[in-house]
Amino acid sequence: MGKAKIAYVILYFVSFMWIVSGTSLIIYTNQTRRVLKKLFYVENLKIFSLIAIVLGLFLIIGGAFSHDIFWLSLVLGLLAIAKGVYFLKAPREDAGRLFDWWYEEASDETIRFWSLVTFILGILILAYLL
């Protein structure tokens, strides 16, 4: 399997992951928030940071092999890496307040809006790949 095919598989995976998570958060907002809180809470901050950094690298590498999606993939990858670095370096209290707001205080409309953005980004990447 060539490097380009691996990059496309990675982009397909990221795209489907965003479509599924966005859809899940739109339809089953509270249930999905509870599951995500268990997986990505402050105690697991280093794991969350590493996932964001790896995702960002996957997006950048995958986009490098697809000229149609390069800029979208580069921007999203850099944002993901920045998010991962922030959570890796941020004081635990600051990250905790941000996580508490997202999982406990953010309105359902806010969660659904950002879930819709995630869903649309997943669809955009998938559309470019197809």
Coordinates of C-alpha atoms in Angstrom, one line a residue:
M1 CA 0.0 0.0 0.0
G2 CA 1.5 3.3 -1.1
K3 CA 1.9 6.4 1.1
A4 CA -0.9 8.2 -0.7
K5 CA -3.4 5.4 -0.1
I6 CA -2.5 5.3 3.6
A7 CA -3.1 9.1 3.8
Y8 CA -6.5 8.7 2.1
V9 CA -7.4 6.0 4.5
I10 CA -6.5 8.2 7.4
L11 CA -8.5 11.1 6.0
Y12 CA -11.5 8.8 5.4
F13 CA -11.2 7.6 9.1
V14 CA -11.1 11.2 10.4
S15 CA -14.0 12.2 8.2
F16 CA -16.2 9.3 9.3
M17 CA -15.2 9.9 13.0
W18 CA -16.3 13.5 12.7
I19 CA -19.5 12.6 11.0
V20 CA -20.4 10.0 13.6
S21 CA -19.5 12.1 16.6
G22 CA -21.2 15.2 15.2
T23 CA -24.4 13.2 14.4
S24 CA -24.3 11.5 17.8
L25 CA -24.0 14.8 19.7
I26 CA -26.8 16.4 17.6
I27 CA -29.2 13.5 18.2
Y28 CA -28.2 12.2 21.6
T29 CA -26.7 15.3 23.1
N30 CA -26.8 14.4 26.8
Q31 CA -25.9 10.8 26.5
T32 CA -23.0 11.5 24.2
R33 CA -21.8 14.3 26.5
R34 CA -21.7 11.8 29.4
V35 CA -19.7 9.2 27.4
L36 CA -17.3 11.9 26.2
K37 CA -16.9 13.2 29.7
K38 CA -15.8 9.7 30.9
L39 CA -13.3 9.4 28.0
F40 CA -11.9 12.9 27.8
Y41 CA -12.0 14.5 31.2
V42 CA -9.2 16.3 33.0
E43 CA -7.8 13.2 34.5
N44 CA -7.2 11.9 31.0
L45 CA -5.8 15.3 29.8
K46 CA -2.5 14.0 28.5
I47 CA -4.3 11.3 26.5
F48 CA -6.7 13.9 25.1
S49 CA -3.8 16.2 24.2
L50 CA -1.9 13.4 22.4
I51 CA -5.1 12.4 20.5
A52 CA -5.5 16.0 19.3
I53 CA -1.8 16.3 18.3
V54 CA -1.9 12.9 16.4
L55 CA -5.2 13.8 14.7
G56 CA -3.6 17.1 13.6
L57 CA -0.6 15.4 12.2
F58 CA -2.8 12.9 10.4
L59 CA -4.8 15.7 8.9
I60 CA -1.6 17.5 7.7
I61 CA 0.0 14.4 6.4
G62 CA -3.2 13.2 4.7
G63 CA -3.8 16.6 3.2
A64 CA -0.3 16.7 1.7
F65 CA -1.2 13.8 -0.6
S66 CA -4.4 15.4 -1.7
H67 CA -4.0 18.7 -3.5
D68 CA -7.7 19.4 -3.5
I69 CA -8.0 19.3 0.2
F70 CA -4.6 20.5 1.2
W71 CA -5.5 23.9 2.7
L72 CA -8.5 22.7 4.6
S73 CA -6.6 19.8 6.0
L74 CA -3.6 22.0 6.9
V75 CA -5.7 24.6 8.7
L76 CA -7.7 21.9 10.6
G77 CA -4.5 20.0 11.4
L78 CA -2.8 23.1 12.8
L79 CA -5.8 23.9 14.9
A80 CA -5.9 20.4 16.3
I81 CA -2.2 20.5 17.1
A82 CA -2.6 23.9 18.8
K83 CA -5.5 22.5 20.9
G84 CA -3.4 19.5 21.9
V85 CA -0.4 21.6 22.8
Y86 CA -2.6 24.0 24.8
F87 CA -4.1 21.2 26.8
L88 CA -0.7 19.6 27.3
K89 CA 0.8 22.9 28.7
A90 CA -2.3 24.6 30.3
P91 CA -2.6 24.6 34.0
R92 CA -4.9 21.8 35.2
E93 CA -7.3 24.3 36.8
D94 CA -7.8 26.2 33.6
A95 CA -8.3 23.1 31.5
G96 CA -10.7 21.8 34.3
R97 CA -12.8 24.9 34.1
L98 CA -13.0 24.6 30.3
F99 CA -14.0 21.0 30.5
D100 CA -16.5 21.7 33.3
W101 CA -18.1 24.4 31.2
W102 CA -18.3 22.1 28.1
Y103 CA -19.6 19.1 29.8
E104 CA -21.8 20.7 32.5
E105 CA -22.7 24.3 31.7
A106 CA -22.8 24.7 27.9
S107 CA -26.3 24.8 26.6
D108 CA -27.6 22.0 24.4
E109 CA -27.9 24.6 21.6
T110 CA -24.2 25.4 21.9
I111 CA -23.2 21.7 21.9
R112 CA -25.5 21.0 18.9
F113 CA -24.1 24.0 17.0
W114 CA -20.5 22.9 17.4
S115 CA -21.6 19.3 16.6
L116 CA -23.1 20.6 13.4
V117 CA -19.8 22.3 12.5
T118 CA -18.0 19.0 13.2
F119 CA -20.5 17.1 11.1
I120 CA -20.1 19.6 8.2
L121 CA -16.3 19.5 8.3
G122 CA -16.5 15.7 8.2
I123 CA -18.8 15.9 5.1
L124 CA -16.5 18.5 3.5
I125 CA -13.4 16.2 3.8
L126 CA -15.4 13.2 2.6
A127 CA -16.8 15.2 -0.4
Y128 CA -13.3 16.3 -1.4
L129 CA -12.0 12.7 -1.1
L130 CA -14.8 11.3 -3.2

